[in-house]
Structure formats: structure tokens, C-alpha cells
Amino acid sequence: MSRVLIALLAVLIVASCGGGDKQPPRNLENACSILKEKKHFGKAFKRTQRKWGVPVNVQMAVLYQESKFVSNARTPHKYILGVLPMGRQSSAYGYAQALDGTWDQYRKETRNRSAKRTDIRDASDFMGWYFTKSRERNGVSLADARGQYLNYHEGHTGYARGTYKNKSWLLRVADDVNSRAARYGQQLQGCKRLW
């Protein structure tokens, strides 16, 4: 075999092994399965819980809703006349779907200039930071998945103004996040040794 052929074969083997964290966990319905498959997720969530006080199940439920645990998730494209792509719907990116400006504020305030939205540790820490601000500004408990999600989606000012109240679709999504957080919380009780 020639060296070129061997090199090409090696590249194909490495590529077929998957993209590491680019692949979301296989079973998104079970918190224990997620943490068993992605052990570093549990470490990141636990660290954020210790640092900011945000329960692991709340972090996981919001991450599920925002990105389905896809590290490089982006919002859909906008289209002109329904066919011509014209950029993304927003700058939201990564696990936590953080907007450019909010991410920059987080990096500045936490002095974590090297933080990446595609790193679960940074995405989890970002949520801890943001949820803490939601508690400070709007009085929403860190364990209130529904209220935290509404703050997260509408922004602190929007939440304070009640912009979510006339968005029945968003209220349904927030209820789903709350239900998922409760389900994840029950599941996590049965697998504490994993994380």
C-alpha cells in the first residue's frame, strides 16, 4: 500500500468515529442516560450547581429546549420570498443558544475571555450566570425551570414587562421545560453515583 493510501485510510477511520461532542447524547429522554454517555456533562453541571446554585435538572431541561445538546446548534435561516436564504434568525449559537452580545457580556463580567459556546462547561457556567441575574433582577428562583426559561427567552427586561404573557406558544414551551426539569430531577435521584 502506498503512503497516500494509508494516510487516506487513517483519515477515513478517524472521521467515521464521529465528531466527539458534536454528536448529542443518544437518549435525550433520560437524564441518567445522558450523563452516563457524556460523563463530562455531569461534571460541568455539578460545577455550575456548586458555583451558582442552579440545579442540574434545570440546566439540563433548558439545554434540551435550546439545543437538544448539540454543541454547535444555530437558529434557522431567514428567507426572502420563501426561497432565498438571508442570514440566521439571530446570533444564538452553541449548547445554550447564547446571543453574541449576551455571551460577550458574560465573558467580560466573569473574566472568562476564552469561553466557548460549544464547550459544555462554558455553556453550563453561562446559564448559571444568567439564571443568577434572573433571580437578582426578577426574583425568579434558581429551581424554577419555567420562570428561568421565560427570562432566558425574553431577556430580563422583556420578562419584567411581561412580554411572554401574550405568547401562548411560548407559555406552552415553558411548561414543557418545567415538566422536563421535573422528569429529569426524578431520574437523577436514581443515578446519583453517575454524577
N, CA, C and O atoms as a DFTB+ gen file, in Angstrom:
780 C
 N C O
     1  1       0.841      -1.187       0.000
     2  2       0.000       0.000       0.000
     3  2       0.883       1.246       0.000
     4  3       1.913       1.300       0.672
     5  1       0.466       2.215      -0.747
     6  2       1.247       3.446      -0.767
     7  2       0.968       4.262       0.489
     8  3      -0.037       4.057       1.170
     9  1       1.853       5.170       0.778
    10  2       1.694       6.024       1.976
    11  2       0.460       6.906       1.860
    12  3      -0.221       7.166       2.853
    13  1       0.174       7.362       0.655
    14  2      -1.006       8.201       0.448
    15  2      -2.277       7.420       0.766
    16  3      -3.187       7.935       1.417
    17  1      -2.331       6.190       0.308
    18  2      -3.489       5.346       0.571
    19  2      -3.643       5.065       2.068
    20  3      -4.758       5.079       2.590
    21  1      -2.544       4.814       2.749
    22  2      -2.576       4.586       4.198
    23  2      -3.056       5.832       4.920
    24  3      -3.878       5.750       5.833
    25  1      -2.539       6.997       4.508
    26  2      -2.953       8.259       5.128
    27  2      -4.444       8.506       4.902
    28  3      -5.152       8.925       5.817
    29  1      -4.914       8.248       3.698
    30  2      -6.327       8.423       3.378
    31  2      -7.198       7.484       4.205
    32  3      -8.251       7.884       4.701
    33  1      -6.766       6.251       4.353
    34  2      -7.481       5.275       5.162
    35  2      -7.540       5.719       6.628
    36  3      -8.578       5.587       7.276
    37  1      -6.440       6.239       7.141
    38  2      -6.403       6.728       8.530
    39  2      -7.378       7.886       8.722
    40  3      -8.078       7.943       9.733
    41  1      -7.430       8.800       7.772
    42  2      -8.363       9.927       7.857
    43  2      -9.802       9.429       7.846
    44  3     -10.627       9.917       8.618
    45  1     -10.111       8.483       6.998
    46  2     -11.468       7.935       6.939
    47  2     -11.860       7.248       8.233
    48  3     -12.998       7.380       8.682
    49  1     -10.942       6.521       8.836
    50  2     -11.225       5.844      10.107
    51  2     -11.504       6.862      11.203
    52  3     -12.459       6.713      11.965
    53  1     -10.672       7.897      11.285
    54  2     -10.866       8.936      12.304
    55  2     -12.193       9.650      12.072
    56  3     -12.938       9.893      13.021
    57  1     -12.494       9.988      10.824
    58  2     -13.748      10.686      10.509
    59  2     -14.964       9.838      10.844
    60  3     -15.993      10.376      11.253
    61  1     -14.868       8.532      10.680
    62  2     -16.018       7.660      10.946
    63  2     -16.286       7.468      12.423
    64  3     -17.345       6.971      12.805
    65  1     -15.343       7.855      13.252
    66  2     -15.520       7.695      14.696
    67  2     -16.438       8.753      15.289
    68  3     -16.720       8.726      16.487
    69  1     -16.898       9.669      14.480
    70  2     -17.810      10.688      14.974
    71  2     -17.071      11.945      15.362
    72  3     -15.841      11.981      15.383
    73  1     -17.827      12.964      15.666
    74  2     -17.265      14.276      15.938
    75  2     -17.119      14.575      17.403
    76  3     -17.177      15.740      17.796
    77  1     -16.932      13.561      18.232
    78  2     -16.769      13.838      19.658
    79  2     -18.041      14.453      20.210
    80  3     -19.101      13.828      20.190
    81  1     -17.934      15.673      20.702
    82  2     -19.077      16.342      21.303
    83  2     -20.024      16.949      20.281
    84  3     -21.047      17.526      20.650
    85  1     -19.700      16.827      19.016
    86  2     -20.624      17.348      18.014
    87  2     -21.880      16.486      17.947
    88  3     -22.925      16.934      17.474
    89  1     -21.771      15.267      18.416
    90  2     -22.927      14.375      18.440
    91  2     -23.638      14.502      19.793
    92  3     -23.005      14.362      20.840
    93  1     -24.939      14.763      19.775
    94  2     -25.673      14.837      21.042
    95  2     -25.828      13.443      21.650
    96  3     -25.636      12.439      20.964
    97  1     -26.171      13.382      22.919
    98  2     -26.443      12.080      23.535
    99  2     -27.564      11.365      22.771
   100  3     -28.440      12.003      22.187
   101  1     -27.520      10.051      22.788
   102  2     -28.499       9.261      22.019
   103  2     -29.899       9.288      22.624
   104  3     -30.883       9.399      21.892
   105  1     -30.003       9.188      23.946
   106  2     -31.320       9.124      24.585
   107  2     -31.564      10.408      25.373
   108  3     -31.170      10.515      26.535
   109  1     -32.208      11.371      24.743
   110  2     -32.438      12.676      25.374
   111  2     -33.591      12.661      26.371
   112  3     -33.817      13.647      27.073
   113  1     -34.311      11.566      26.437
   114  2     -35.453      11.484      27.350
   115  2     -35.059      11.036      28.748
   116  3     -35.872      11.100      29.670
   117  1     -33.829      10.586      28.917
   118  2     -33.406      10.071      30.211
   119  2     -32.126      10.768      30.679
   120  3     -31.065      10.616      30.073
   121  1     -32.245      11.528      31.762
   122  2     -31.105      12.288      32.287
   123  2     -29.944      11.379      32.661
   124  3     -28.785      11.733      32.442
   125  1     -30.239      10.221      33.219
   126  2     -29.178       9.296      33.617
   127  2     -28.428       8.774      32.398
   128  3     -27.205       8.637      32.424
   129  1     -29.157       8.488      31.348
   130  2     -28.539       8.019      30.111
   131  2     -27.632       9.093      29.518
   132  3     -26.545       8.791      29.026
   133  1     -28.078      10.341      29.565
   134  2     -27.272      11.461      29.063
   135  2     -25.963      11.544      29.828
   136  3     -24.894      11.657      29.228
   137  1     -26.043      11.489      31.151
   138  2     -24.839      11.629      31.980
   139  2     -23.940      10.402      31.910
   140  3     -22.727      10.509      32.088
   141  1     -24.521       9.251      31.655
   142  2     -23.708       8.045      31.502
   143  2     -22.910       8.111      30.202
   144  3     -21.734       7.750      30.163
   145  1     -23.563       8.574      29.147
   146  2     -22.903       8.664      27.849
   147  2     -21.900       9.815      27.778
   148  3     -20.838       9.682      27.169
   149  1     -22.236      10.929      28.395
   150  2     -21.393      12.135      28.349
   151  2     -20.987      12.502      29.774
   152  3     -21.540      13.428      30.368
   153  1     -20.036      11.782      30.304
   154  2     -19.634      11.964      31.709
   155  2     -19.196      13.393      32.016
   156  3     -19.433      13.887      33.118
   157  1     -18.570      14.050      31.067
   158  2     -18.107      15.422      31.298
   159  2     -19.286      16.397      31.430
   160  3     -19.121      17.474      32.003
   161  1     -20.467      16.044      30.913
   162  2     -21.639      16.883      31.111
   163  2     -21.959      16.966      32.608
   164  3     -22.161      18.050      33.154
   165  1     -22.000      15.810      33.253
   166  2     -22.328      15.767      34.677
   167  2     -21.354      16.593      35.509
   168  3     -21.760      17.293      36.438
   169  1     -20.069      16.510      35.173
   170  2     -19.066      17.313      35.895
   171  2     -19.324      18.802      35.707
   172  3     -19.229      19.579      36.658
   173  1     -19.649      19.197      34.484
   174  2     -19.927      20.607      34.198
   175  2     -21.176      21.082      34.942
   176  3     -21.177      22.159      35.537
   177  1     -22.245      20.269      34.905
   178  2     -23.499      20.663      35.559
   179  2     -23.326      20.761      37.071
   180  3     -23.845      21.676      37.710
   181  1     -22.586      19.804      37.633
   182  2     -22.363      19.798      39.077
   183  2     -21.541      21.027      39.493
   184  3     -21.811      21.661      40.513
   185  1     -20.544      21.339      38.683
   186  2     -19.705      22.516      38.963
   187  2     -20.554      23.795      38.961
   188  3     -20.396      24.651      39.831
   189  1     -21.444      23.916      37.986
   190  2     -22.325      25.087      37.910
   191  2     -23.282      25.119      39.094
   192  3     -23.578      26.188      39.626
   193  1     -23.763      23.956      39.505
   194  2     -24.655      23.905      40.667
   195  2     -23.922      24.387      41.922
   196  3     -24.478      25.143      42.719
   197  1     -22.677      23.947      42.092
   198  2     -21.896      24.395      43.263
   199  2     -21.600      25.892      43.204
   200  3     -21.702      26.589      44.214
   201  1     -21.237      26.376      42.033
   202  2     -20.822      27.778      41.882
   203  2     -21.992      28.754      41.922
   204  3     -21.923      29.784      42.592
   205  1     -23.075      28.429      41.199
   206  2     -24.176      29.375      41.035
   207  2     -25.454      28.956      41.758
   208  3     -26.326      29.793      41.991
   209  1     -25.583      27.685      42.117
   210  2     -26.783      27.215      42.806
   211  2     -27.902      26.734      41.900
   212  3     -28.998      26.445      42.379
   213  1     -27.649      26.642      40.604
   214  2     -28.689      26.199      39.657
   215  2     -28.728      24.669      39.642
   216  3     -27.721      24.035      39.326
   217  1     -29.874      24.066      39.977
   218  2     -29.974      22.609      39.993
   219  2     -29.646      21.983      38.634
   220  3     -29.939      22.559      37.586
   221  1     -29.046      20.815      38.670
   222  2     -28.635      20.108      37.458
   223  2     -29.826      19.866      36.539
   224  3     -29.721      20.068      35.329
   225  1     -30.953      19.436      37.094
   226  2     -32.115      19.132      36.251
   227  2     -32.642      20.364      35.514
   228  3     -33.150      20.248      34.399
   229  1     -32.526      21.533      36.126
   230  2     -32.972      22.772      35.475
   231  2     -32.028      23.114      34.324
   232  3     -32.475      23.479      33.236
   233  1     -30.741      22.996      34.564
   234  2     -29.772      23.236      33.491
   235  2     -30.048      22.320      32.312
   236  3     -30.088      22.760      31.163
   237  1     -30.237      21.045      32.608
   238  2     -30.431      20.054      31.545
   239  2     -31.713      20.310      30.755
   240  3     -31.723      20.169      29.532
   241  1     -32.787      20.684      31.439
   242  2     -34.056      20.923      30.755
   243  2     -33.966      22.118      29.813
   244  3     -34.512      22.085      28.711
   245  1     -33.282      23.167      30.244
   246  2     -33.141      24.342      29.381
   247  2     -32.215      24.031      28.210
   248  3     -32.488      24.438      27.081
   249  1     -31.127      23.317      28.466
   250  2     -30.233      22.937      27.369
   251  2     -30.949      22.052      26.350
   252  3     -30.749      22.201      25.144
   253  1     -31.775      21.141      26.830
   254  2     -32.558      20.310      25.919
   255  2     -33.401      21.202      25.013
   256  3     -33.405      21.037      23.793
   257  1     -34.113      22.145      25.618
   258  2     -35.009      23.004      24.842
   259  2     -34.238      23.889      23.859
   260  3     -34.675      24.104      22.729
   261  1     -33.102      24.391      24.299
   262  2     -32.352      25.318      23.461
   263  2     -31.625      24.645      22.306
   264  3     -31.633      25.167      21.191
   265  1     -31.002      23.504      22.545
   266  2     -30.138      22.928      21.509
   267  2     -30.238      21.418      21.348
   268  3     -29.595      20.848      20.467
   269  1     -31.037      20.762      22.190
   270  2     -31.069      19.288      22.199
   271  2     -29.657      18.733      22.413
   272  3     -29.319      17.658      21.918
   273  1     -28.837      19.486      23.160
   274  2     -27.461      19.105      23.497
   275  2     -26.549      19.026      22.264
   276  3     -25.593      18.251      22.245
   277  1     -26.845      19.818      21.256
   278  2     -25.986      19.916      20.071
   279  2     -25.022      21.075      20.305
   280  3     -25.453      22.213      20.495
   281  1     -23.729      20.795      20.291
   282  2     -22.737      21.806      20.676
   283  2     -22.695      23.012      19.757
   284  3     -22.452      24.126      20.220
   285  1     -22.923      22.819      18.477
   286  2     -22.810      23.935      17.535
   287  2     -24.163      24.316      16.926
   288  3     -24.231      24.730      15.769
   289  1     -25.229      24.175      17.702
   290  2     -26.575      24.489      17.227
   291  2     -26.675      25.966      16.839
   292  3     -26.077      26.834      17.475
   293  1     -27.433      26.224      15.797
   294  2     -27.696      27.584      15.319
   295  2     -29.183      27.724      15.038
   296  3     -29.897      26.736      14.867
   297  1     -29.630      28.962      14.995
   298  2     -31.023      29.206      14.633
   299  2     -31.190      28.983      13.129
   300  3     -30.215      29.034      12.380
   301  1     -32.423      28.737      12.692
   302  2     -32.657      28.533      11.253
   303  2     -32.364      29.804      10.442
   304  3     -32.277      30.905      10.987
   305  1     -32.217      29.619       9.147
   306  2     -32.029      30.754       8.246
   307  2     -33.337      31.513       8.054
   308  3     -34.426      30.956       8.195
   309  1     -33.205      32.797       7.729
   310  2     -34.346      33.593       7.278
   311  2     -34.349      33.522       5.761
   312  3     -33.294      33.410       5.136
   313  1     -35.536      33.589       5.169
   314  2     -35.644      33.513       3.715
   315  2     -36.446      34.678       3.169
   316  3     -37.433      35.107       3.767
   317  1     -36.007      35.187       2.019
   318  2     -36.764      36.198       1.283
   319  2     -37.611      35.453       0.263
   320  3     -37.118      34.569      -0.438
   321  1     -38.864      35.808       0.183
   322  2     -39.791      35.154      -0.747
   323  2     -39.863      33.651      -0.538
   324  3     -40.263      32.909      -1.435
   325  1     -39.479      33.211       0.637
   326  2     -39.567      31.802       0.977
   327  2     -38.495      30.909       0.386
   328  3     -38.487      29.708       0.658
   329  1     -37.579      31.462      -0.425
   330  2     -36.564      30.622      -1.058
   331  2     -35.130      31.135      -0.949
   332  3     -34.199      30.331      -0.902
   333  1     -34.934      32.425      -0.910
   334  2     -33.579      32.978      -0.886
   335  2     -33.084      33.146       0.546
   336  3     -33.626      33.961       1.293
   337  1     -32.050      32.377       0.942
   338  2     -31.564      32.495       2.322
   339  2     -30.944      33.867       2.574
   340  3     -30.215      34.398       1.737
   341  1     -31.250      34.432       3.748
   342  2     -30.744      35.759       4.102
   343  2     -30.316      35.774       5.561
   344  3     -30.948      36.436       6.385
   345  1     -29.276      35.069       5.883
   346  2     -28.759      35.072       7.246
   347  2     -29.593      34.250       8.213
   348  3     -30.597      33.645       7.837
   349  1     -29.166      34.241       9.441
   350  2     -29.847      33.485      10.504
   351  2     -30.894      34.348      11.195
   352  3     -30.879      35.574      11.085
   353  1     -31.800      33.693      11.903
   354  2     -32.848      34.410      12.630
   355  2     -32.272      35.235      13.777
   356  3     -32.821      36.276      14.136
   357  1     -31.168      34.766      14.348
   358  2     -30.491      35.514      15.406
   359  2     -29.056      35.010      15.513
   360  3     -28.660      34.081      14.808
   361  1     -28.288      35.624      16.393
   362  2     -26.893      35.214      16.588
   363  2     -26.760      34.080      17.607
   364  3     -25.645      33.710      17.975
   365  1     -27.883      33.529      18.063
   366  2     -27.853      32.445      19.051
   367  2     -27.016      31.280      18.520
   368  3     -27.136      30.878      17.363
   369  1     -26.161      30.750      19.409
   370  2     -25.234      29.715      18.966
   371  2     -24.824      28.839      20.142
   372  3     -24.777      29.294      21.284
   373  1     -24.529      27.580      19.848
   374  2     -23.966      26.678      20.837
   375  2     -24.999      25.970      21.684
   376  3     -26.204      26.071      21.457
   377  1     -24.482      25.240      22.681
   378  2     -25.349      24.476      23.583
   379  2     -26.461      25.333      24.184
   380  3     -27.627      24.939      24.196
   381  1     -26.080      26.516      24.685
   382  2     -27.029      27.354      25.410
   383  2     -27.749      28.356      24.516
   384  3     -28.573      29.133      24.998
   385  1     -27.445      28.347      23.208
   386  2     -28.044      29.293      22.267
   387  2     -27.905      30.736      22.766
   388  3     -28.850      31.523      22.709
   389  1     -26.723      31.056      23.249
   390  2     -26.449      32.409      23.751
   391  2     -26.254      33.367      22.582
   392  3     -25.581      33.042      21.603
   393  1     -26.844      34.538      22.694
   394  2     -26.673      35.587      21.693
   395  2     -25.280      36.203      21.806
   396  3     -24.678      36.192      22.879
   397  1     -24.776      36.734      20.707
   398  2     -23.431      37.319      20.694
   399  2     -23.226      38.335      21.816
   400  3     -22.259      38.242      22.572
   401  1     -24.137      39.304      21.924
   402  2     -23.983      40.367      22.917
   403  2     -24.032      39.861      24.350
   404  3     -23.260      40.311      25.197
   405  1     -24.926      38.937      24.622
   406  2     -25.057      38.383      25.974
   407  2     -23.834      37.541      26.311
   408  3     -23.348      37.577      27.441
   409  1     -23.333      36.781      25.335
   410  2     -22.132      35.979      25.551
   411  2     -20.924      36.883      25.833
   412  3     -20.112      36.590      26.709
   413  1     -20.818      37.970      25.089
   414  2     -19.717      38.910      25.315
   415  2     -19.804      39.516      26.713
   416  3     -18.789      39.678      27.390
   417  1     -21.024      39.850      27.144
   418  2     -21.215      40.395      28.494
   419  2     -20.799      39.368      29.547
   420  3     -20.125      39.710      30.519
   421  1     -21.199      38.116      29.355
   422  2     -20.823      37.038      30.274
   423  2     -19.302      36.910      30.358
   424  3     -18.742      36.849      31.452
   425  1     -18.638      36.869      29.211
   426  2     -17.179      36.709      29.204
   427  2     -16.491      37.885      29.888
   428  3     -15.483      37.710      30.573
   429  1     -17.026      39.057      29.702
   430  2     -16.439      40.249      30.331
   431  2     -16.654      40.230      31.845
   432  3     -15.714      40.425      32.616
   433  1     -17.893      39.996      32.259
   434  2     -18.219      40.047      33.692
   435  2     -17.570      38.918      34.486
   436  3     -17.209      39.107      35.647
   437  1     -17.419      37.748      33.872
   438  2     -16.820      36.609      34.583
   439  2     -15.313      36.520      34.348
   440  3     -14.639      35.660      34.915
   441  1     -14.796      37.406      33.516
   442  2     -13.371      37.415      33.140
   443  2     -12.935      36.072      32.546
   444  3     -11.810      35.614      32.742
   445  1     -13.851      35.474      31.830
   446  2     -13.587      34.194      31.174
   447  2     -13.538      34.444      29.670
   448  3     -14.398      33.977      28.923
   449  1     -12.533      35.179      29.241
   450  2     -12.411      35.618      27.839
   451  2     -12.285      34.457      26.855
   452  3     -12.630      34.603      25.682
   453  1     -11.798      33.313      27.315
   454  2     -11.594      32.181      26.398
   455  2     -12.813      31.257      26.321
   456  3     -12.754      30.215      25.668
   457  1     -13.914      31.626      26.979
   458  2     -15.117      30.782      26.989
   459  2     -15.647      30.575      25.570
   460  3     -15.640      31.483      24.739
   461  1     -16.109      29.342      25.326
   462  2     -16.653      28.975      24.016
   463  2     -18.070      28.453      24.184
   464  3     -18.356      27.680      25.097
   465  1     -18.938      28.877      23.307
   466  2     -20.336      28.440      23.373
   467  2     -20.490      26.969      23.024
   468  3     -21.524      26.371      23.321
   469  1     -19.487      26.380      22.402
   470  2     -19.526      24.968      22.028
   471  2     -18.906      24.063      23.099
   472  3     -18.795      22.855      22.892
   473  1     -18.511      24.622      24.216
   474  2     -17.926      23.870      25.330
   475  2     -18.992      23.743      26.416
   476  3     -19.486      24.755      26.914
   477  1     -19.347      22.530      26.786
   478  2     -20.430      22.320      27.750
   479  2     -20.130      22.981      29.093
   480  3     -21.042      23.464      29.765
   481  1     -18.857      23.006      29.487
   482  2     -18.510      23.660      30.765
   483  2     -18.833      25.144      30.720
   484  3     -19.397      25.691      31.668
   485  1     -18.478      25.793      29.624
   486  2     -18.737      27.225      29.497
   487  2     -20.227      27.508      29.318
   488  3     -20.747      28.472      29.880
   489  1     -20.917      26.672      28.535
   490  2     -22.357      26.859      28.333
   491  2     -23.118      26.705      29.650
   492  3     -24.038      27.472      29.935
   493  1     -22.733      25.722      30.439
   494  2     -23.368      25.495      31.731
   495  2     -23.086      26.662      32.682
   496  3     -23.984      27.138      33.376
   497  1     -21.838      27.115      32.706
   498  2     -21.476      28.248      33.557
   499  2     -22.226      29.509      33.125
   500  3     -22.670      30.292      33.964
   501  1     -22.363      29.698      31.814
   502  2     -23.122      30.834      31.288
   503  2     -24.551      30.812      31.819
   504  3     -25.075      31.839      32.250
   505  1     -25.181      29.631      31.785
   506  2     -26.550      29.539      32.291
   507  2     -26.610      29.865      33.779
   508  3     -27.536      30.537      34.232
   509  1     -25.623      29.390      34.540
   510  2     -25.590      29.728      35.956
   511  2     -25.517      31.223      36.172
   512  3     -26.227      31.777      37.011
   513  1     -24.653      31.870      35.413
   514  2     -24.505      33.337      35.482
   515  2     -25.816      34.029      35.108
   516  3     -26.271      34.934      35.807
   517  1     -26.415      33.597      34.004
   518  2     -27.640      34.245      33.521
   519  2     -28.804      34.016      34.479
   520  3     -29.553      34.946      34.779
   521  1     -28.958      32.792      34.959
   522  2     -30.057      32.485      35.869
   523  2     -29.910      33.244      37.185
   524  3     -30.905      33.654      37.781
   525  1     -28.678      33.431      37.635
   526  2     -28.444      34.210      38.850
   527  2     -28.905      35.650      38.641
   528  3     -29.491      36.254      39.540
   529  1     -28.645      36.193      37.469
   530  2     -29.121      37.541      37.152
   531  2     -30.654      37.589      37.105
   532  3     -31.257      38.584      37.508
   533  1     -31.276      36.521      36.617
   534  2     -32.741      36.449      36.582
   535  2     -33.303      36.488      38.004
   536  3     -34.321      37.129      38.266
   537  1     -32.629      35.798      38.903
   538  2     -33.073      35.818      40.306
   539  2     -32.901      37.217      40.899
   540  3     -33.793      37.724      41.580
   541  1     -31.745      37.837      40.635
   542  2     -31.468      39.166      41.180
   543  2     -32.414      40.221      40.613
   544  3     -32.926      41.055      41.360
   545  1     -32.648      40.196      39.324
   546  2     -33.451      41.241      38.665
   547  2     -34.946      41.005      38.761
   548  3     -35.719      41.949      38.927
   549  1     -35.357      39.746      38.657
   550  2     -36.792      39.464      38.558
   551  2     -37.321      38.536      39.640
   552  3     -38.491      38.155      39.604
   553  1     -36.488      38.170      40.592
   554  2     -36.941      37.370      41.725
   555  2     -37.312      35.942      41.396
   556  3     -38.092      35.331      42.127
   557  1     -36.775      35.386      40.313
   558  2     -37.121      34.026      39.904
   559  2     -36.158      33.037      40.564
   560  3     -34.941      33.151      40.421
   561  1     -36.711      32.082      41.276
   562  2     -35.908      31.069      41.956
   563  2     -35.039      30.313      40.952
   564  3     -35.447      30.082      39.814
   565  1     -33.856      29.937      41.379
   566  2     -32.950      29.168      40.526
   567  2     -33.521      27.782      40.205
   568  3     -33.126      27.165      39.216
   569  1     -34.431      27.300      41.021
   570  2     -35.043      25.988      40.806
   571  2     -36.323      26.069      39.974
   572  3     -36.918      25.037      39.665
   573  1     -36.753      27.269      39.608
   574  2     -37.983      27.472      38.834
   575  2     -37.652      27.399      37.344
   576  3     -37.340      28.412      36.718
   577  1     -37.723      26.195      36.785
   578  2     -37.351      25.993      35.380
   579  2     -38.229      26.823      34.444
   580  3     -37.732      27.387      33.469
   581  1     -39.507      26.901      34.726
   582  2     -40.428      27.659      33.865
   583  2     -40.068      29.140      33.860
   584  3     -39.900      29.740      32.798
   585  1     -39.952      29.723      35.036
   586  2     -39.632      31.149      35.138
   587  2     -38.258      31.475      34.589
   588  3     -38.068      32.503      33.940
   589  1     -37.298      30.596      34.850
   590  2     -35.954      30.822      34.330
   591  2     -35.946      30.738      32.805
   592  3     -35.270      31.526      32.143
   593  1     -36.689      29.792      32.249
   594  2     -36.731      29.687      30.797
   595  2     -37.369      30.926      30.179
   596  3     -36.885      31.422      29.162
   597  1     -38.433      31.428      30.769
   598  2     -39.084      32.633      30.236
   599  2     -38.134      33.832      30.296
   600  3     -38.102      34.638      29.367
   601  1     -37.368      33.957      31.369
   602  2     -36.346      35.012      31.457
   603  2     -35.310      34.832      30.358
   604  3     -34.898      35.793      29.707
   605  1     -34.905      33.606      30.167
   606  2     -33.875      33.264      29.198
   607  2     -34.337      33.601      27.782
   608  3     -33.574      34.146      26.985
   609  1     -35.578      33.278      27.481
   610  2     -36.109      33.502      26.139
   611  2     -36.412      34.974      25.873
   612  3     -36.092      35.493      24.803
   613  1     -37.019      35.635      26.829
   614  2     -37.479      37.011      26.630
   615  2     -36.453      38.064      27.053
   616  3     -36.604      39.243      26.732
   617  1     -35.421      37.644      27.765
   618  2     -34.481      38.611      28.324
   619  2     -35.042      39.163      29.620
   620  3     -36.247      39.094      29.865
   621  1     -34.171      39.705      30.444
   622  2     -34.610      40.175      31.759
   623  2     -35.614      41.320      31.662
   624  3     -36.588      41.351      32.414
   625  1     -35.389      42.249      30.756
   626  2     -36.309      43.378      30.599
   627  2     -37.649      42.907      30.042
   628  3     -38.704      43.324      30.521
   629  1     -37.610      42.042      29.035
   630  2     -38.848      41.520      28.462
   631  2     -39.668      40.763      29.493
   632  3     -40.888      40.913      29.566
   633  1     -38.985      39.947      30.289
   634  2     -39.687      39.200      31.326
   635  2     -40.341      40.161      32.319
   636  3     -41.501      39.984      32.689
   637  1     -39.591      41.175      32.745
   638  2     -40.124      42.147      33.709
   639  2     -41.345      42.870      33.144
   640  3     -42.265      43.206      33.889
   641  1     -41.360      43.107      31.852
   642  2     -42.506      43.756      31.195
   643  2     -43.658      42.787      30.948
   644  3     -44.773      43.219      30.656
   645  1     -43.408      41.506      31.060
   646  2     -44.450      40.506      30.839
   647  2     -44.700      40.212      29.375
   648  3     -45.808      39.831      28.998
   649  1     -43.680      40.385      28.543
   650  2     -43.855      40.167      27.095
   651  2     -44.288      38.745      26.760
   652  3     -44.889      38.511      25.712
   653  1     -43.993      37.811      27.627
   654  2     -44.331      36.401      27.383
   655  2     -45.817      36.110      27.580
   656  3     -46.318      35.101      27.083
   657  1     -46.520      36.974      28.291
   658  2     -47.899      36.691      28.684
   659  2     -48.850      36.537      27.505
   660  3     -49.836      35.808      27.607
   661  1     -48.581      37.196      26.407
   662  2     -49.445      37.109      25.223
   663  2     -48.901      36.145      24.176
   664  3     -49.346      36.164      23.029
   665  1     -47.962      35.318      24.552
   666  2     -47.374      34.347      23.632
   667  2     -47.731      32.944      24.112
   668  3     -46.969      32.308      24.840
   669  1     -48.897      32.478      23.692
   670  2     -49.367      31.171      24.175
   671  2     -48.399      30.053      23.791
   672  3     -48.221      29.114      24.566
   673  1     -47.775      30.127      22.625
   674  2     -46.812      29.117      22.195
   675  2     -45.612      29.074      23.144
   676  3     -45.112      27.996      23.467
   677  1     -45.152      30.247      23.589
   678  2     -44.001      30.310      24.485
   679  2     -44.371      29.783      25.876
   680  3     -43.563      29.111      26.517
   681  1     -45.557      30.078      26.334
   682  2     -46.003      29.564      27.628
   683  2     -46.087      28.037      27.606
   684  3     -45.770      27.379      28.597
   685  1     -46.518      27.474      26.461
   686  2     -46.540      26.004      26.325
   687  2     -45.117      25.435      26.369
   688  3     -44.870      24.413      27.009
   689  1     -44.189      26.106      25.686
   690  2     -42.794      25.650      25.697
   691  2     -42.232      25.726      27.115
   692  3     -41.553      24.804      27.565
   693  1     -42.512      26.818      27.818
   694  2     -42.024      26.976      29.196
   695  2     -42.599      25.886      30.100
   696  3     -41.906      25.379      30.982
   697  1     -43.866      25.527      29.881
   698  2     -44.472      24.428      30.645
   699  2     -43.764      23.107      30.332
   700  3     -43.541      22.287      31.223
   701  1     -43.412      22.910      29.056
   702  2     -42.672      21.705      28.664
   703  2     -41.309      21.649      29.342
   704  3     -40.883      20.591      29.807
   705  1     -40.625      22.795      29.397
   706  2     -39.318      22.862      30.066
   707  2     -39.482      22.503      31.534
   708  3     -38.672      21.763      32.092
   709  1     -40.528      23.026      32.157
   710  2     -40.776      22.751      33.563
   711  2     -41.054      21.260      33.794
   712  3     -40.546      20.669      34.748
   713  1     -41.866      20.656      32.911
   714  2     -42.162      19.216      33.023
   715  2     -40.904      18.382      32.840
   716  3     -40.677      17.417      33.569
   717  1     -40.089      18.759      31.861
   718  2     -38.845      18.024      31.609
   719  2     -37.904      18.144      32.811
   720  3     -37.264      17.165      33.197
   721  1     -37.818      19.333      33.400
   722  2     -36.961      19.519      34.570
   723  2     -37.417      18.613      35.712
   724  3     -36.589      18.014      36.399
   725  1     -38.724      18.511      35.916
   726  2     -39.254      17.631      36.967
   727  2     -38.921      16.173      36.658
   728  3     -38.505      15.425      37.542
   729  1     -39.107      15.772      35.394
   730  2     -38.813      14.391      34.988
   731  2     -37.323      14.095      35.140
   732  3     -36.950      13.060      35.692
   733  1     -36.472      14.996      34.655
   734  2     -35.030      14.815      34.803
   735  2     -34.649      14.745      36.284
   736  3     -33.797      13.945      36.671
   737  1     -35.278      15.582      37.106
   738  2     -34.974      15.578      38.538
   739  2     -35.286      14.236      39.182
   740  3     -34.502      13.737      39.990
   741  1     -36.428      13.647      38.829
   742  2     -36.789      12.323      39.354
   743  2     -35.803      11.266      38.874
   744  3     -35.380      10.408      39.649
   745  1     -35.438      11.328      37.602
   746  2     -34.499      10.353      37.056
   747  2     -33.137      10.457      37.729
   748  3     -32.504       9.442      38.019
   749  1     -32.691      11.670      37.973
   750  2     -31.369      11.874      38.565
   751  2     -31.279      11.329      39.992
   752  3     -30.197      10.989      40.469
   753  1     -32.429      11.252      40.663
   754  2     -32.428      10.676      42.009
   755  2     -31.979       9.211      41.991
   756  3     -31.398       8.716      42.957
   757  1     -32.256       8.536      40.887
   758  2     -31.937       7.121      40.783
   759  2     -30.528       6.816      40.261
   760  3     -30.146       5.650      40.166
   761  1     -29.764       7.840      39.927
   762  2     -28.428       7.573      39.363
   763  2     -27.394       8.546      39.894
   764  3     -26.497       8.963      39.161
   765  1     -27.511       8.910      41.151
   766  2     -26.563       9.881      41.737
   767  2     -25.115       9.441      41.615
   768  3     -24.223      10.286      41.541
   769  1     -24.863       8.149      41.592
   770  2     -23.473       7.678      41.519
   771  2     -22.822       8.052      40.200
   772  3     -21.595       8.108      40.114
   773  1     -23.629       8.312      39.157
   774  2     -23.090       8.663      37.845
   775  2     -22.477      10.067      37.819
   776  3     -21.572      10.354      37.036
   777  1     -22.990      10.920      38.685
   778  2     -22.532      12.296      38.649
   779  2     -22.271      12.807      40.050
   780  3     -21.875      13.960      40.223
